[in-house]
């Protein structure tokens, strides 16, 4: 008990050191939890995972390409220190490559694979496998940034760079704002696209905004947290909300809250239990979903018993 108090006190005492990671986890969880409702309702559950793998491949390429193009300068930058590497060239910033690779992956949703006798799910599987294999192969070619790449692939957001707080915070502000402004239109276009076209709504443009927001959110959050928690936040909070309520507005609100809670509380639990951050955040999101399932099962049994009681 004393160890527990000391550990929580240690987290609180060192909060200025960890606050960037906690804030980023909460913002990423809220953003992905909200957008994840669209992902789950449109049956694109594995889309975020494929896009996250593409973002990881983009980050790996941002490390590998400079070493191939100009190995002498790349080695000199490394000898100058990590800060010098970060400002060596904006062209090879990992976040730029992650966004580019993610946006390319979102083209899967825009293209029509039926013309090639393929389904969208099969093309999505190709993106996931090709990106995942490419990230591992490219990661094997680099050595000095291998730890950074491993953290992105498997999720180890112990420390988050200040720029990630700005990028994830900006994405949460603008993307959530856009989704709130287009809330009814996005829902209508998703549930009844034919009816939306009859009403003169720009269904293609709305879908393009949704896919673009998914790609940007996944790319920026993957760079900060890792692929595993990003996939978990994109799916599990939305599933939890759908189990708890059928009111659509409440589903988005609950999913946003569950995502934020998983990001913040998951970091605290990982600190207390000395466990990997990304995996702990993902496990907490899964535990909340399991708790929601148990709650729904209990409510159904109690409701059924109450209905049978008057007849007895």
PDB file of N, CA and C in Angstrom, residues 111-151:
ATOM      1  N   UNK A 111     -10.740   4.816 -54.307  1.00  0.00           N
ATOM      2  CA  UNK A 111     -10.730   4.012 -55.529  1.00  0.00           C
ATOM      3  C   UNK A 111     -11.852   2.976 -55.498  1.00  0.00           C
ATOM      4  N   UNK A 112     -12.160   2.456 -56.673  1.00  0.00           N
ATOM      5  CA  UNK A 112     -13.197   1.429 -56.794  1.00  0.00           C
ATOM      6  C   UNK A 112     -12.551   0.116 -57.203  1.00  0.00           C
ATOM      7  N   UNK A 113     -12.209  -0.757 -56.247  1.00  0.00           N
ATOM      8  CA  UNK A 113     -11.493  -1.990 -56.583  1.00  0.00           C
ATOM      9  C   UNK A 113     -12.343  -3.017 -57.318  1.00  0.00           C
ATOM     10  N   UNK A 114     -13.673  -2.790 -57.380  1.00  0.00           N
ATOM     11  CA  UNK A 114     -14.546  -3.756 -58.070  1.00  0.00           C
ATOM     12  C   UNK A 114     -14.147  -3.885 -59.532  1.00  0.00           C
ATOM     13  N   UNK A 115     -13.665  -2.791 -60.138  1.00  0.00           N
ATOM     14  CA  UNK A 115     -13.247  -2.839 -61.541  1.00  0.00           C
ATOM     15  C   UNK A 115     -12.087  -3.803 -61.751  1.00  0.00           C
ATOM     16  N   UNK A 116     -11.328  -4.072 -60.695  1.00  0.00           N
ATOM     17  CA  UNK A 116     -10.200  -5.017 -60.772  1.00  0.00           C
ATOM     18  C   UNK A 116     -10.578  -6.386 -60.237  1.00  0.00           C
ATOM     19  N   UNK A 117     -11.886  -6.627 -60.076  1.00  0.00           N
ATOM     20  CA  UNK A 117     -12.397  -7.897 -59.544  1.00  0.00           C
ATOM     21  C   UNK A 117     -11.904  -8.154 -58.124  1.00  0.00           C
ATOM     22  N   UNK A 118     -11.742  -7.078 -57.359  1.00  0.00           N
ATOM     23  CA  UNK A 118     -11.298  -7.192 -55.965  1.00  0.00           C
ATOM     24  C   UNK A 118     -12.300  -6.492 -55.055  1.00  0.00           C
ATOM     25  N   UNK A 119     -12.299  -6.858 -53.799  1.00  0.00           N
ATOM     26  CA  UNK A 119     -13.114  -6.165 -52.801  1.00  0.00           C
ATOM     27  C   UNK A 119     -12.253  -5.139 -52.074  1.00  0.00           C
ATOM     28  N   UNK A 120     -12.927  -4.171 -51.454  1.00  0.00           N
ATOM     29  CA  UNK A 120     -12.190  -3.148 -50.707  1.00  0.00           C
ATOM     30  C   UNK A 120     -11.441  -3.765 -49.534  1.00  0.00           C
ATOM     31  N   UNK A 121     -12.029  -4.801 -48.914  1.00  0.00           N
ATOM     32  CA  UNK A 121     -11.364  -5.448 -47.787  1.00  0.00           C
ATOM     33  C   UNK A 121     -10.064  -6.115 -48.226  1.00  0.00           C
ATOM     34  N   UNK A 122     -10.074  -6.733 -49.416  1.00  0.00           N
ATOM     35  CA  UNK A 122      -8.856  -7.403 -49.880  1.00  0.00           C
ATOM     36  C   UNK A 122      -7.751  -6.391 -50.168  1.00  0.00           C
ATOM     37  N   UNK A 123      -8.103  -5.242 -50.768  1.00  0.00           N
ATOM     38  CA  UNK A 123      -7.100  -4.206 -51.019  1.00  0.00           C
ATOM     39  C   UNK A 123      -6.592  -3.636 -49.695  1.00  0.00           C
ATOM     40  N   UNK A 124      -7.502  -3.523 -48.726  1.00  0.00           N
ATOM     41  CA  UNK A 124      -7.107  -3.044 -47.399  1.00  0.00           C
ATOM     42  C   UNK A 124      -6.104  -4.013 -46.760  1.00  0.00           C
ATOM     43  N   UNK A 125      -6.362  -5.314 -46.927  1.00  0.00           N
ATOM     44  CA  UNK A 125      -5.425  -6.310 -46.413  1.00  0.00           C
ATOM     45  C   UNK A 125      -4.065  -6.198 -47.080  1.00  0.00           C
ATOM     46  N   UNK A 126      -4.071  -5.881 -48.399  1.00  0.00           N
ATOM     47  CA  UNK A 126      -2.798  -5.704 -49.108  1.00  0.00           C
ATOM     48  C   UNK A 126      -2.020  -4.524 -48.528  1.00  0.00           C
ATOM     49  N   UNK A 127      -2.720  -3.405 -48.272  1.00  0.00           N
ATOM     50  CA  UNK A 127      -2.047  -2.228 -47.703  1.00  0.00           C
ATOM     51  C   UNK A 127      -1.449  -2.560 -46.344  1.00  0.00           C
ATOM     52  N   UNK A 128      -2.226  -3.267 -45.509  1.00  0.00           N
ATOM     53  CA  UNK A 128      -1.742  -3.623 -44.173  1.00  0.00           C
ATOM     54  C   UNK A 128      -0.488  -4.492 -44.256  1.00  0.00           C
ATOM     55  N   UNK A 129      -0.558  -5.551 -45.072  1.00  0.00           N
ATOM     56  CA  UNK A 129       0.555  -6.499 -45.132  1.00  0.00           C
ATOM     57  C   UNK A 129       1.786  -5.895 -45.798  1.00  0.00           C
ATOM     58  N   UNK A 130       1.572  -5.175 -46.918  1.00  0.00           N
ATOM     59  CA  UNK A 130       2.714  -4.586 -47.615  1.00  0.00           C
ATOM     60  C   UNK A 130       3.390  -3.516 -46.745  1.00  0.00           C
ATOM     61  N   UNK A 131       2.590  -2.693 -46.070  1.00  0.00           N
ATOM     62  CA  UNK A 131       3.163  -1.649 -45.219  1.00  0.00           C
ATOM     63  C   UNK A 131       3.872  -2.242 -44.010  1.00  0.00           C
ATOM     64  N   UNK A 132       3.239  -3.235 -43.380  1.00  0.00           N
ATOM     65  CA  UNK A 132       3.856  -3.866 -42.215  1.00  0.00           C
ATOM     66  C   UNK A 132       5.168  -4.549 -42.569  1.00  0.00           C
ATOM     67  N   UNK A 133       5.164  -5.302 -43.681  1.00  0.00           N
ATOM     68  CA  UNK A 133       6.399  -5.962 -44.104  1.00  0.00           C
ATOM     69  C   UNK A 133       7.463  -4.942 -44.487  1.00  0.00           C
ATOM     70  N   UNK A 134       7.042  -3.876 -45.189  1.00  0.00           N
ATOM     71  CA  UNK A 134       8.000  -2.847 -45.582  1.00  0.00           C
ATOM     72  C   UNK A 134       8.613  -2.151 -44.384  1.00  0.00           C
ATOM     73  N   UNK A 135       7.804  -1.858 -43.363  1.00  0.00           N
ATOM     74  CA  UNK A 135       8.330  -1.193 -42.166  1.00  0.00           C
ATOM     75  C   UNK A 135       9.354  -2.070 -41.448  1.00  0.00           C
ATOM     76  N   UNK A 136       9.089  -3.372 -41.384  1.00  0.00           N
ATOM     77  CA  UNK A 136      10.031  -4.274 -40.715  1.00  0.00           C
ATOM     78  C   UNK A 136      11.326  -4.392 -41.513  1.00  0.00           C
ATOM     79  N   UNK A 137      11.199  -4.508 -42.852  1.00  0.00           N
ATOM     80  CA  UNK A 137      12.393  -4.654 -43.694  1.00  0.00           C
ATOM     81  C   UNK A 137      13.238  -3.380 -43.660  1.00  0.00           C
ATOM     82  N   UNK A 138      12.584  -2.221 -43.815  1.00  0.00           N
ATOM     83  CA  UNK A 138      13.330  -0.959 -43.759  1.00  0.00           C
ATOM     84  C   UNK A 138      13.917  -0.752 -42.365  1.00  0.00           C
ATOM     85  N   UNK A 139      13.150  -1.133 -41.330  1.00  0.00           N
ATOM     86  CA  UNK A 139      13.653  -1.000 -39.970  1.00  0.00           C
ATOM     87  C   UNK A 139      14.894  -1.828 -39.731  1.00  0.00           C
ATOM     88  N   UNK A 140      14.995  -2.961 -40.430  1.00  0.00           N
ATOM     89  CA  UNK A 140      16.185  -3.807 -40.298  1.00  0.00           C
ATOM     90  C   UNK A 140      17.396  -3.174 -40.964  1.00  0.00           C
ATOM     91  N   UNK A 141      17.163  -2.213 -41.880  1.00  0.00           N
ATOM     92  CA  UNK A 141      18.266  -1.563 -42.593  1.00  0.00           C
ATOM     93  C   UNK A 141      18.856  -0.400 -41.826  1.00  0.00           C
ATOM     94  N   UNK A 142      18.130   0.105 -40.846  1.00  0.00           N
ATOM     95  CA  UNK A 142      18.633   1.229 -40.068  1.00  0.00           C
ATOM     96  C   UNK A 142      18.989   0.740 -38.669  1.00  0.00           C
ATOM     97  N   UNK A 143      19.955   1.383 -38.075  1.00  0.00           N
ATOM     98  CA  UNK A 143      20.407   0.936 -36.754  1.00  0.00           C
ATOM     99  C   UNK A 143      20.289   2.040 -35.701  1.00  0.00           C
ATOM    100  N   UNK A 144      20.676   3.262 -36.096  1.00  0.00           N
ATOM    101  CA  UNK A 144      20.726   4.329 -35.098  1.00  0.00           C
ATOM    102  C   UNK A 144      19.339   4.789 -34.675  1.00  0.00           C
ATOM    103  N   UNK A 145      18.322   4.626 -35.580  1.00  0.00           N
ATOM    104  CA  UNK A 145      16.977   5.046 -35.237  1.00  0.00           C
ATOM    105  C   UNK A 145      16.069   3.849 -34.955  1.00  0.00           C
ATOM    106  N   UNK A 146      16.660   2.669 -34.777  1.00  0.00           N
ATOM    107  CA  UNK A 146      15.863   1.461 -34.601  1.00  0.00           C
ATOM    108  C   UNK A 146      14.957   1.556 -33.376  1.00  0.00           C
ATOM    109  N   UNK A 147      15.447   2.191 -32.300  1.00  0.00           N
ATOM    110  CA  UNK A 147      14.625   2.306 -31.095  1.00  0.00           C
ATOM    111  C   UNK A 147      13.405   3.179 -31.348  1.00  0.00           C
ATOM    112  N   UNK A 148      13.602   4.304 -32.061  1.00  0.00           N
ATOM    113  CA  UNK A 148      12.475   5.178 -32.373  1.00  0.00           C
ATOM    114  C   UNK A 148      11.444   4.454 -33.229  1.00  0.00           C
ATOM    115  N   UNK A 149      11.915   3.706 -34.230  1.00  0.00           N
ATOM    116  CA  UNK A 149      10.990   2.979 -35.103  1.00  0.00           C
ATOM    117  C   UNK A 149      10.246   1.893 -34.336  1.00  0.00           C
ATOM    118  N   UNK A 150      10.933   1.182 -33.454  1.00  0.00           N
ATOM    119  CA  UNK A 150      10.278   0.146 -32.656  1.00  0.00           C
ATOM    120  C   UNK A 150       9.187   0.744 -31.771  1.00  0.00           C
ATOM    121  N   UNK A 151       9.456   1.933 -31.219  1.00  0.00           N
ATOM    122  CA  UNK A 151       8.446   2.587 -30.389  1.00  0.00           C
ATOM    123  C   UNK A 151       7.211   2.940 -31.194  1.00  0.00           C
TER     124      UNK A 151
END
